[in-house]
Tab-separated table of C-alpha atoms and ligand atoms in Angstrom:
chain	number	residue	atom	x	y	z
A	4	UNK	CA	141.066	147.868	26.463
A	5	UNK	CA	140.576	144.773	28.563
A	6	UNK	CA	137.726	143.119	28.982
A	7	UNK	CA	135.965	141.995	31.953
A	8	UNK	CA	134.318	138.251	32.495
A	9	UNK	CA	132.661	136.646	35.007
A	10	UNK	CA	132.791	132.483	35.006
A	11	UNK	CA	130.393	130.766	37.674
A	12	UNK	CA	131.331	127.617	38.934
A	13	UNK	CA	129.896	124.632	41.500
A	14	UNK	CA	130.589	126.490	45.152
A	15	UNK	CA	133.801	125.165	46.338
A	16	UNK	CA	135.505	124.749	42.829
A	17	UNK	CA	136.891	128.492	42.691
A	18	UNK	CA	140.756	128.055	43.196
A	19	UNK	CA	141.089	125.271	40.859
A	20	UNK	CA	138.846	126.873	38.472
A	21	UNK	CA	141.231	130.372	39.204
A	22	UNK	CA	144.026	128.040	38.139
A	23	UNK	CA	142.792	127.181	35.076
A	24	UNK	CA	141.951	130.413	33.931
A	25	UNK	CA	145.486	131.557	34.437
A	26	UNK	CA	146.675	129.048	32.436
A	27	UNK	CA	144.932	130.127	29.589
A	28	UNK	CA	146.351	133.954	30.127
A	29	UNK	CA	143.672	135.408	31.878
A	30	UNK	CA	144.304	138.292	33.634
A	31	UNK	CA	143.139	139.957	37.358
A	32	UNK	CA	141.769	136.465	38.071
A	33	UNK	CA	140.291	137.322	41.423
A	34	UNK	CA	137.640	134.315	43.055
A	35	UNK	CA	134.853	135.103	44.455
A	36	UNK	CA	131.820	133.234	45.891
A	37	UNK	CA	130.236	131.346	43.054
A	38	UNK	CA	132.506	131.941	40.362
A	39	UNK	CA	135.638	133.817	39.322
A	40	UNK	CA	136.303	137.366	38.022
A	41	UNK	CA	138.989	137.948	35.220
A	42	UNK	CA	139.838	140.354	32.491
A	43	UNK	CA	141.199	140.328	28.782
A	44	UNK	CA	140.482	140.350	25.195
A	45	UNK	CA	137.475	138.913	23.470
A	46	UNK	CA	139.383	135.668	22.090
A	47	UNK	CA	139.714	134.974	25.704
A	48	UNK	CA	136.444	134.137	25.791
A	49	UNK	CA	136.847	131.923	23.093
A	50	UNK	CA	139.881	130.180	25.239
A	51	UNK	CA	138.181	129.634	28.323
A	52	UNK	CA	134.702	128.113	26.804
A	53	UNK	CA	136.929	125.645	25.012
A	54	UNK	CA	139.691	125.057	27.451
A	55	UNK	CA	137.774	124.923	31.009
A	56	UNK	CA	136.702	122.084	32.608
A	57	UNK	CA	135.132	123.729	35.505
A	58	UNK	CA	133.296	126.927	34.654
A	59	UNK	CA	129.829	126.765	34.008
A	60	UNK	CA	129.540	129.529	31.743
A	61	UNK	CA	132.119	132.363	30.908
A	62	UNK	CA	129.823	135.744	31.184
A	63	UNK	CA	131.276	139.191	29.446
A	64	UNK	CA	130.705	142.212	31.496
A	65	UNK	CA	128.811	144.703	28.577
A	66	UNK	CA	128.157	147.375	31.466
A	67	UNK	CA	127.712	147.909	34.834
A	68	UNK	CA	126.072	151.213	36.644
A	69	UNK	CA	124.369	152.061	40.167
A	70	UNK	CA	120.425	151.781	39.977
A	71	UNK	CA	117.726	152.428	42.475
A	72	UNK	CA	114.597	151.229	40.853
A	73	UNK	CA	113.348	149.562	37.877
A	74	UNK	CA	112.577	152.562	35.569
A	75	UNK	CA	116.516	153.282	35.942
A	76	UNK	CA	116.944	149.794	35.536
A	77	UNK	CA	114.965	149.917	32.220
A	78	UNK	CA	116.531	153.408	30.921
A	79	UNK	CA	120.416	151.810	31.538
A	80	UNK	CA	119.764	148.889	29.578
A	81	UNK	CA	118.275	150.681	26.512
A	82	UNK	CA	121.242	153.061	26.785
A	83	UNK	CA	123.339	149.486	25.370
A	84	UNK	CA	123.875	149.711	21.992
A	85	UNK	CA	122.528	146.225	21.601
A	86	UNK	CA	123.249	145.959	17.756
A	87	UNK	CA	126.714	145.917	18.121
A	88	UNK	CA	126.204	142.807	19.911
A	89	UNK	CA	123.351	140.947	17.814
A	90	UNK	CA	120.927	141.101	15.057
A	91	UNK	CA	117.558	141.032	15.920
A	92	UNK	CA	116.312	137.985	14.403
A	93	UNK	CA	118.330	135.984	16.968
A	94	UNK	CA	116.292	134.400	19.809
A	95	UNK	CA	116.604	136.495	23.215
A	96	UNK	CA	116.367	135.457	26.973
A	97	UNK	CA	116.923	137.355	30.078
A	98	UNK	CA	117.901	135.933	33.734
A	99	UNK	CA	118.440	138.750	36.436
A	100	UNK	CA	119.761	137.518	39.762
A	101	UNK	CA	120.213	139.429	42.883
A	102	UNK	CA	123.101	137.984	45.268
A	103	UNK	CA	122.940	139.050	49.760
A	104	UNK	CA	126.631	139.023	49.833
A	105	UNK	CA	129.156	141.438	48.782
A	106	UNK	CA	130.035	139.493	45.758
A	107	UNK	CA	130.237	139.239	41.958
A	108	UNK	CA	127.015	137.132	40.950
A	109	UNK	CA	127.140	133.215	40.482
A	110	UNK	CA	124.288	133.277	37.895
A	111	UNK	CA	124.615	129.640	37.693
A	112	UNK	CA	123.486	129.456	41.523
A	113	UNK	CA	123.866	132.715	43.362
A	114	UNK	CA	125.171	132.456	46.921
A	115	UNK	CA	122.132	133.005	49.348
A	116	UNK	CA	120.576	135.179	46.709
A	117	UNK	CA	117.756	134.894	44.394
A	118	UNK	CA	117.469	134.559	40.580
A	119	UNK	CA	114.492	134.911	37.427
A	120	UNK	CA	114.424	134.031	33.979
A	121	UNK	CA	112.497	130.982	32.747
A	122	UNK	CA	113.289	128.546	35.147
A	123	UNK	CA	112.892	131.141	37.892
A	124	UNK	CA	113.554	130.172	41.777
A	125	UNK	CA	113.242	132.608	43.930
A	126	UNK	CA	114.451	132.327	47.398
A	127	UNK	CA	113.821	133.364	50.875
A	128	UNK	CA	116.546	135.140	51.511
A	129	UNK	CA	116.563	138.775	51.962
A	130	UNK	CA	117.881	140.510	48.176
A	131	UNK	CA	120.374	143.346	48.734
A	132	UNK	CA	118.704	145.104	45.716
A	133	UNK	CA	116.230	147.527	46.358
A	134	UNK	CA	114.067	146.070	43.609
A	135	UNK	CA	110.892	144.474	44.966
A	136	UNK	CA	110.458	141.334	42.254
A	137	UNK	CA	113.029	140.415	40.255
A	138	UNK	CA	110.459	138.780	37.528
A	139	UNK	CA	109.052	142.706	37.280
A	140	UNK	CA	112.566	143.325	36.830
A	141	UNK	CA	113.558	140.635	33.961
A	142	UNK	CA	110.419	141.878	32.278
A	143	UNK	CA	111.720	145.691	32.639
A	144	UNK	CA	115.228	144.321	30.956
A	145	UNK	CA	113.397	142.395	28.185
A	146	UNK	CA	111.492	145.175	27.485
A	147	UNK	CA	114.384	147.543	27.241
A	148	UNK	CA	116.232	145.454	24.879
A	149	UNK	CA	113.776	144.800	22.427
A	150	UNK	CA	112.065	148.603	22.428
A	151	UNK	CA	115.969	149.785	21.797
A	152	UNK	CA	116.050	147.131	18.847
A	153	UNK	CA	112.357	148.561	17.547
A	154	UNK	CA	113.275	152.108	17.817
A	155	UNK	CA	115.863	151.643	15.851
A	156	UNK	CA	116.211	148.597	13.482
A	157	UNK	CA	111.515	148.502	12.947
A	158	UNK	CA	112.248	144.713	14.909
A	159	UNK	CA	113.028	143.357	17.776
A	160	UNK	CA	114.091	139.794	18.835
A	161	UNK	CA	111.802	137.138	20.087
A	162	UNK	CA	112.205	135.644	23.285
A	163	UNK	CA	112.698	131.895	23.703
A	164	UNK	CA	113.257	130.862	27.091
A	165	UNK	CA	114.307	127.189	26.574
A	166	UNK	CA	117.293	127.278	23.673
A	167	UNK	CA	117.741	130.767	23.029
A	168	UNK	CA	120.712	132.235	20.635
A	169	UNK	CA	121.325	135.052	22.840
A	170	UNK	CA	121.564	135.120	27.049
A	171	UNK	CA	121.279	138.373	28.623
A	172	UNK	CA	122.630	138.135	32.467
A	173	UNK	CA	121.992	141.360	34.981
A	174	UNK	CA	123.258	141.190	38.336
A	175	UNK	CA	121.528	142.943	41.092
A	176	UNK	CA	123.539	144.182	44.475
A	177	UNK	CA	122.762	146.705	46.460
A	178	UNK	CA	122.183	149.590	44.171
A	179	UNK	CA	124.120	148.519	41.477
A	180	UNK	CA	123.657	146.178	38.510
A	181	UNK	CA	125.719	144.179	36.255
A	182	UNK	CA	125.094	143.462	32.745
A	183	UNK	CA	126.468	140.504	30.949
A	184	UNK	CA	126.120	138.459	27.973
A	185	UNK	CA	126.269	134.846	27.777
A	186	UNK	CA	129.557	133.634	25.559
A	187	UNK	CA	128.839	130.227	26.633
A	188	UNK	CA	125.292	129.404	25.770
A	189	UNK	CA	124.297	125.872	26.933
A	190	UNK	CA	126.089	125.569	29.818
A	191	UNK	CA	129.670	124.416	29.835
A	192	UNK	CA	129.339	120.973	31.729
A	193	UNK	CA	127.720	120.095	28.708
A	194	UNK	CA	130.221	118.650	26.675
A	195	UNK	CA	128.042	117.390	24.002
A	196	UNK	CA	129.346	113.785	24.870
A	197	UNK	CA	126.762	112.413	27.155
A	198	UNK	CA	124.740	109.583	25.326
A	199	UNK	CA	123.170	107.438	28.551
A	200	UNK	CA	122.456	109.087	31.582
A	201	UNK	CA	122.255	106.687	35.070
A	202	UNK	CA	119.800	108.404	37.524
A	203	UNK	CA	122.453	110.369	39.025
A	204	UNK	CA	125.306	111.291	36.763
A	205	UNK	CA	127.349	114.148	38.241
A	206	UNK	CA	127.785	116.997	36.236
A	207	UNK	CA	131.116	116.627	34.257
A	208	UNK	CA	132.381	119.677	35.698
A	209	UNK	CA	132.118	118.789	39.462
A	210	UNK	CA	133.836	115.512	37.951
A	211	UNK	CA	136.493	117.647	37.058
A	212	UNK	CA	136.784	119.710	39.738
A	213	UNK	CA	137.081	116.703	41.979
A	214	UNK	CA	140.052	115.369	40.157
A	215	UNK	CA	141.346	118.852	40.721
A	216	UNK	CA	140.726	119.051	44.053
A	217	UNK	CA	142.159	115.355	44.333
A	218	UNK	CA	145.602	116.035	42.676
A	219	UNK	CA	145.389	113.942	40.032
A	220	UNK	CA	147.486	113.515	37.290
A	221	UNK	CA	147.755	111.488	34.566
A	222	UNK	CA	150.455	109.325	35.366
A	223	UNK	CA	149.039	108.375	38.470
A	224	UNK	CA	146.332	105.102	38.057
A	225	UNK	CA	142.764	106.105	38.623
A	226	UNK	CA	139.851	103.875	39.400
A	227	UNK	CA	135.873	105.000	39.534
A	228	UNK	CA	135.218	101.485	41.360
A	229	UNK	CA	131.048	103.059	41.447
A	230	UNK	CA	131.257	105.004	38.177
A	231	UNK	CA	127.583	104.721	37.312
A	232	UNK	CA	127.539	106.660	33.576
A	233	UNK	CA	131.508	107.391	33.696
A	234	UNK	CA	131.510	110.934	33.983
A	235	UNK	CA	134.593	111.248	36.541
A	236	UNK	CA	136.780	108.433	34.374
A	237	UNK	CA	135.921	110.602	31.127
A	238	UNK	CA	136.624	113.416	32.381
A	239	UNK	CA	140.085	112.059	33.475
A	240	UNK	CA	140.822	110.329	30.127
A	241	UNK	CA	140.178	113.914	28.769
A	242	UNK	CA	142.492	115.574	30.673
A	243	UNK	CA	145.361	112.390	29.893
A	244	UNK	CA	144.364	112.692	25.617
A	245	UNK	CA	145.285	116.501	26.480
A	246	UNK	CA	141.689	116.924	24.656
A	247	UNK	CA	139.754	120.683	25.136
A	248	UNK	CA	136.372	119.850	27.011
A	249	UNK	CA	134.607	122.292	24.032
A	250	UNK	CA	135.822	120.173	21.347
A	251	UNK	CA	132.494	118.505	20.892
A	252	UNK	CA	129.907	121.758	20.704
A	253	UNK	CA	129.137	124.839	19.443
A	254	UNK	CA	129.011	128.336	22.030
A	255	UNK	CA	126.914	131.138	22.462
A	256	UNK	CA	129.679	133.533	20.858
A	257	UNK	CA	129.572	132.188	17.827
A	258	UNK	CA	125.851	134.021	17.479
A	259	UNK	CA	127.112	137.530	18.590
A	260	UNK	CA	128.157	140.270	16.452
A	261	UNK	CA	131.358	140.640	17.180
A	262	UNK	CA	132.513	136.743	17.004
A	263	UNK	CA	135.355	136.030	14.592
A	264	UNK	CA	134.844	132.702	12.807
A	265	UNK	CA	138.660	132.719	11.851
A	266	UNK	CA	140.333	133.490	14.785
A	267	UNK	CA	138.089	130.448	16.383
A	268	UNK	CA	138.845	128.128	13.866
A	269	UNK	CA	142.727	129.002	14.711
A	270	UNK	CA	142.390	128.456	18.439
A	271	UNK	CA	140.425	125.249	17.863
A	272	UNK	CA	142.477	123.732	15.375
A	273	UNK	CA	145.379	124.170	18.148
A	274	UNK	CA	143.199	122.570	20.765
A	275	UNK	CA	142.739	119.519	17.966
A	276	UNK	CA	146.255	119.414	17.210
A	277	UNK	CA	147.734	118.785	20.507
A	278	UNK	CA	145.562	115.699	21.299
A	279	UNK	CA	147.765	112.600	22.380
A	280	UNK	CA	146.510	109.859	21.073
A	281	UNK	CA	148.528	107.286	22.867
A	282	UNK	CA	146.683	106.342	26.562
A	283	UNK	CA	149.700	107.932	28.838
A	284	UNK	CA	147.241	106.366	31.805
A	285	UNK	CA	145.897	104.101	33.483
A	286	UNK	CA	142.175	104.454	33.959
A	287	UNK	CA	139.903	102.336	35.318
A	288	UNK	CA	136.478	102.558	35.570
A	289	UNK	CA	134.149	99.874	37.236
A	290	UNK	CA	130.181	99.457	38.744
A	291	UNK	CA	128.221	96.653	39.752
A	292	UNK	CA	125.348	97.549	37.490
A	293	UNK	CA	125.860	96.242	33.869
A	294	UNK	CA	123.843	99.172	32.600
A	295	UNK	CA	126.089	101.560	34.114
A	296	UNK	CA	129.155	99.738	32.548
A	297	UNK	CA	127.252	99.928	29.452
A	298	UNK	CA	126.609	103.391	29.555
A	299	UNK	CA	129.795	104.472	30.530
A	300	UNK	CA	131.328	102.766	27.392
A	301	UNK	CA	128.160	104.703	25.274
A	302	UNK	CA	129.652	108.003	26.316
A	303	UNK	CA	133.405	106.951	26.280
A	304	UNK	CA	133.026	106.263	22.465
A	305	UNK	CA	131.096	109.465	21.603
A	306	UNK	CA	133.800	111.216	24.104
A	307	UNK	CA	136.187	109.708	21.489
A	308	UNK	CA	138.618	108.439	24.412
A	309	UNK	CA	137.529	104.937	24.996
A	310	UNK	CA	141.025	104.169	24.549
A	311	UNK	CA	141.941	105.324	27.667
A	312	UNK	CA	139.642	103.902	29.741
A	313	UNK	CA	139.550	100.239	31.059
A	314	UNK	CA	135.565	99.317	31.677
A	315	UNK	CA	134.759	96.445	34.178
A	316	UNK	CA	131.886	95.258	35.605
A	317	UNK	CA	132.744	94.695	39.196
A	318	UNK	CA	131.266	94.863	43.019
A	319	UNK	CA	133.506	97.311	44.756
A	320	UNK	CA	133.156	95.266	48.071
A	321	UNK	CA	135.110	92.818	46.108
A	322	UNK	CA	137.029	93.550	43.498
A	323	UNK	CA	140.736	93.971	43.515
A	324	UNK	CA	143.020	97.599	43.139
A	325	UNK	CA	144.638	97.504	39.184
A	326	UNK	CA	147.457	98.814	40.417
A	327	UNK	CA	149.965	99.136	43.364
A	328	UNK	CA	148.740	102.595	44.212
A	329	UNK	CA	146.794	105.492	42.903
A	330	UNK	CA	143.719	107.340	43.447
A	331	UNK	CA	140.017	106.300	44.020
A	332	UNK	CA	137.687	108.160	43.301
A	333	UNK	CA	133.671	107.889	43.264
A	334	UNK	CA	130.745	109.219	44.710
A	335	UNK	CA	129.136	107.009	46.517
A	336	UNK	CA	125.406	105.725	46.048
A	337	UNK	CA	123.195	107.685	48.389
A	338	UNK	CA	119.660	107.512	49.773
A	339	UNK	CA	116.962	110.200	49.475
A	340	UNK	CA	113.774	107.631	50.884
A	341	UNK	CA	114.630	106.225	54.572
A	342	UNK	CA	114.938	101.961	52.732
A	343	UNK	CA	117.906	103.184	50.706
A	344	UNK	CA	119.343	104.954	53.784
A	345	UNK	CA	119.302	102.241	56.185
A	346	UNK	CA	120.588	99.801	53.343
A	347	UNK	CA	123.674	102.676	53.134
A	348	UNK	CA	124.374	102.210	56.608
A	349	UNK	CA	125.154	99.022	56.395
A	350	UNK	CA	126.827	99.444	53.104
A	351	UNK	CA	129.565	102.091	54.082
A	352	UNK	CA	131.451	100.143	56.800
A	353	UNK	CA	131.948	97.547	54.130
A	354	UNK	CA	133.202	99.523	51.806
A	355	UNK	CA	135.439	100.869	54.191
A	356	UNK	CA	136.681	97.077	55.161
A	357	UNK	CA	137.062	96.681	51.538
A	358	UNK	CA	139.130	99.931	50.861
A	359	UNK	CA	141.297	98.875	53.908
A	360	UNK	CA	141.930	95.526	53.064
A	361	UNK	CA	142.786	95.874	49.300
A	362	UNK	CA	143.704	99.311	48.765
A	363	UNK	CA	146.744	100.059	50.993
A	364	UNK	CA	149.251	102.369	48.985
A	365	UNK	CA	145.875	104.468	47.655
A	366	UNK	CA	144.225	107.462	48.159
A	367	UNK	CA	140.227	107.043	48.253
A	368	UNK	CA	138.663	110.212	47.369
A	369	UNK	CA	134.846	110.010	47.912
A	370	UNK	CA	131.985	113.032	47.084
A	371	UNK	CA	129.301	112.419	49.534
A	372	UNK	CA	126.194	114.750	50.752
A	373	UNK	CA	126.036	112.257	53.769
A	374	UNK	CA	128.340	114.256	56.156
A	375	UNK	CA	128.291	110.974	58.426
A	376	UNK	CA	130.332	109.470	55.514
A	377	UNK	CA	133.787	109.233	57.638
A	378	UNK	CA	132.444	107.919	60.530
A	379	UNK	CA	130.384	105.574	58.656
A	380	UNK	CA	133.184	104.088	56.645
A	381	UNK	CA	135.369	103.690	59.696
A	382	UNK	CA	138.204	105.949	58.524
A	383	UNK	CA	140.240	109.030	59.411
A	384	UNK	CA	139.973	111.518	56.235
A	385	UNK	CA	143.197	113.636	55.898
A	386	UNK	CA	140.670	116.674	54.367
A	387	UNK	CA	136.971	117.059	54.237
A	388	UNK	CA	136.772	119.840	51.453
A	389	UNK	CA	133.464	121.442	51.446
A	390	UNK	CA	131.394	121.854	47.952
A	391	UNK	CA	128.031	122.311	46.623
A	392	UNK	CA	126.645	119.591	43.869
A	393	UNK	CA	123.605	122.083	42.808
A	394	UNK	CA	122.166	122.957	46.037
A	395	UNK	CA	122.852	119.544	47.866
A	396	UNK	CA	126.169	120.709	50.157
A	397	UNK	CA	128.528	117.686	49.618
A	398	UNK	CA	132.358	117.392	51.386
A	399	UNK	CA	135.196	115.483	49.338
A	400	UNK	CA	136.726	113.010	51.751
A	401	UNK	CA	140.279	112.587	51.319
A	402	UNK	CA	141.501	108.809	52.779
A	403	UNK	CA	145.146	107.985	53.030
A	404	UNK	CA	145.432	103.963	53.118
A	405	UNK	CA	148.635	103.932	54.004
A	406	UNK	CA	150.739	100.628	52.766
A	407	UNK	CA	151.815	98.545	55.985
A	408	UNK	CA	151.037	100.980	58.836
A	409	UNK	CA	147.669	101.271	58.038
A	410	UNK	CA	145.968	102.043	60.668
A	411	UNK	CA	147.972	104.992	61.818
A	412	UNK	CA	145.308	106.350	59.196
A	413	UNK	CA	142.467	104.587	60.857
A	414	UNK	CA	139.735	105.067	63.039
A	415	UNK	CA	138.859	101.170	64.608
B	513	SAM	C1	125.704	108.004	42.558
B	513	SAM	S1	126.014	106.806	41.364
B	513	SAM	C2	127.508	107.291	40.607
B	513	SAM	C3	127.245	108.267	39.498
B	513	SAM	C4	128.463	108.549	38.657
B	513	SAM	N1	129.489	109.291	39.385
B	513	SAM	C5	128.080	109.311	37.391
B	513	SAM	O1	128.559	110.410	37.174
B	513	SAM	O2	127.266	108.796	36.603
B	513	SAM	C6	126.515	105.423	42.323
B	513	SAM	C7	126.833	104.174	41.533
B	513	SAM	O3	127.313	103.189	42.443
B	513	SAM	C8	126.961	101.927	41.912
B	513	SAM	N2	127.059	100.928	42.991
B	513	SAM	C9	126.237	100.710	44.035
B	513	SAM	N3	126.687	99.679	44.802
B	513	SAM	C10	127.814	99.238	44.217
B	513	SAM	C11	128.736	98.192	44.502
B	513	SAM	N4	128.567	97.404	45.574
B	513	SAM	N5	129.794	98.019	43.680
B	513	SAM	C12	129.977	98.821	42.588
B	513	SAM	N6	129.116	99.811	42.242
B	513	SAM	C13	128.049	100.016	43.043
B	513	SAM	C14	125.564	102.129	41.376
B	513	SAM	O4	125.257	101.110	40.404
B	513	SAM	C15	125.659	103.541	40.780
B	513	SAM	O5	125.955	103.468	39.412
């Protein structure tokens, strides 16, 4: 019988994360707001926690039934056989979200909904679930867990709410409620490769999804002329070394019941043995800062591809394009306090000079949350694609500089 999963993603990253899922045989791949739906057999899971670079976490569906208040809430979940999941000296937390829209949950940041567990935020928004408080109801699934465990193993698990083994999901909507556990465990963007962090690193799988989103591929040159701790150049040189973005960590599955250490080991030691070890590309990462160059060569070693990656320390208002043509692509500094933002408007309509004068033949590809980006920058974007980097909503401005005719392609 197939299974059923449930990956969350960043809002906006659904079709290429649909993509990816495919490619690693998923089947009934069907996006959704906040994620993407898909079915098959366990060792799936196992596939898509190694293999995807833009899922946050891949869920499995355990059950899902219709439920009108908590003490049906509570009686469901210790229905579960639980032990034929895990033992109960692992470590235990529970996160129940409730979602507004007709939708299969983003747990990682519901749509317009609202969410509890340990780091609980709860929203203004109107639930769709007839429960009144959706801490009341974490408690209630808690409770149901562990009293099933008691009654029938004498123990129960204890909860730890910052690095448990085990991560219990439930999904409220309307009058129905998802259960799932957690095959990732630490969330995916966490590659396990991160040594420095600048103040703002993106996560490395918005990184990801913006080369998606971009087109890239590895043959085409690539330069992060603001790269601050590398993420989007590492995350390129790990899709050109063909190298799984799990390689480097361990996953929630491997604490269930039901994992299989050697049909893991097999699909891993696949993943190892297709890594190209030649660079096929040319990447180029650069910032003005020299702790950010620093920093990005810190977490290019311990990604193991600092082969592939060419690190300068450069002013992007100045330096030259490595290449003919190609794709840039950066997210831009941005200010929060009003200084920083009044120093940005007088940075972006240099940067755009600079783009124009020294990168005809490229594409610039640049995240912003500043919607004003374009018209700051002086330039016509062929597509503003709209995502979410956490809550902050953010476009990805695509910029033709055409070679010769550029300013077909311009604003001024
Ligand atoms: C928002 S951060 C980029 C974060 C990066 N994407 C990451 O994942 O770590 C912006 C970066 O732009 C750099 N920057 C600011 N002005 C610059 C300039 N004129 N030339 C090059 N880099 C610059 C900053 O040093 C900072 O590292």
């Amino acid at each position: 019988m197939a299974e059923r999963f449930f990956a969350p993603c960043p809002r906006g990253l659904e079709p290429p994360l649909a993509a990816e899922l495919e490619a690693v045989r998923a089947r009934d791949v069907q996006s959704v707001d906040g994620g993407v739906a898909f079915a098959g057999d366990l060792a799936l899971a196992y596939r898509a926690n190694l293999e995807s670079r833009i899922a946050s976490r891949v869920l499995w569906r355990v059950d899902g039934f219709s439920c009108r208040d908590e003490r049906e809430l509570y009686d469901r979940v210790y229905a579960i056989d639980w032990s034929r999941h895990f033992e109960p000296r692992r470590t235990l937390r529970v996160d129940v979200a409730a979602s507004t829209r007709r939708a299969v949950p983003s747990v990682e940041s519901p749509p317009g909904g609202r969410r509890s567990g340990a780091a609980a935020r709860v929203g203004r928004t109107q639930s769709s679930s007839p429960l009144a408080s959706l801490e009341f109801a974490t408690l209630r699934v808690k409770d149901a867990v562990c009293d099933r465990f008691r009654a029938e193993r004498g123990v129960r698990p204890s909860v730890d709410k910052r690095a448990p083994d085990v991560r219990v999901h439930v999904h409220l909507r309307e009058r129905e409620a998802s259960v799932y556990l957690d095959t990732s465990g630490e969330p995916l963007f966490k590659r396990g490769y991160r040594r420095d962090a600048e103040e703002a690193p993106l996560r490395e799988n918005l990184a990801a999804g913006l080369l998606a989103l971009a087109q890239w591929k590895p043959e085409q040159p690539l330069l992060d002329p603001m790269c601050g701790s590398g993420t989007i150049a590492i995350e390129a040189a790990l899709i050109a070394a063909d190298r799984a973005p799990g390689l480097g960590r361990t996953f929630g599955f491997q604490k269930l019941t039901w994992y299989d250490g050697p049909t893991w080991q097999r699909i891993r030691q696949a993943a190892r043995d297709r890594i190209r070890a030649a660079p096929a590309a040319s990447i180029v990462a650069s910032d003005v800062a020299r702790a950010a160059v620093a920093h990005t060569r810190a977490n290019l070693r311990a990604a193991q591809v600092e082969s592939f990656v060419l690190v300068e320390e450069a002013d992007v208002l100045t330096r030259d394009a490595p290449a003919a043509g190609g794709l840039l692509l950066a997210n831009p500094p941005y200010g929060v306090r009003l200084a920083e933002a009044k120093a940005l408007e007088a940075f972006y309509p240099r940067l755009g000079d600079a783009l124009k004068r020294r990168f005809s033949g490229w594409t610039a590809g640049l995240l912003s949350g500043d919607l004003r980006l374009a018209k700051l920058i002086g330039l016509k974007p062929a597509r503003r694609i709209p995502l979410w980097n956490g809550a902050i909503e953010c476009r990805l401005f695509l910029f033709p500089l055409v070679a010769g005719s550029a300013r077909g392609a311009m604003l001024k």
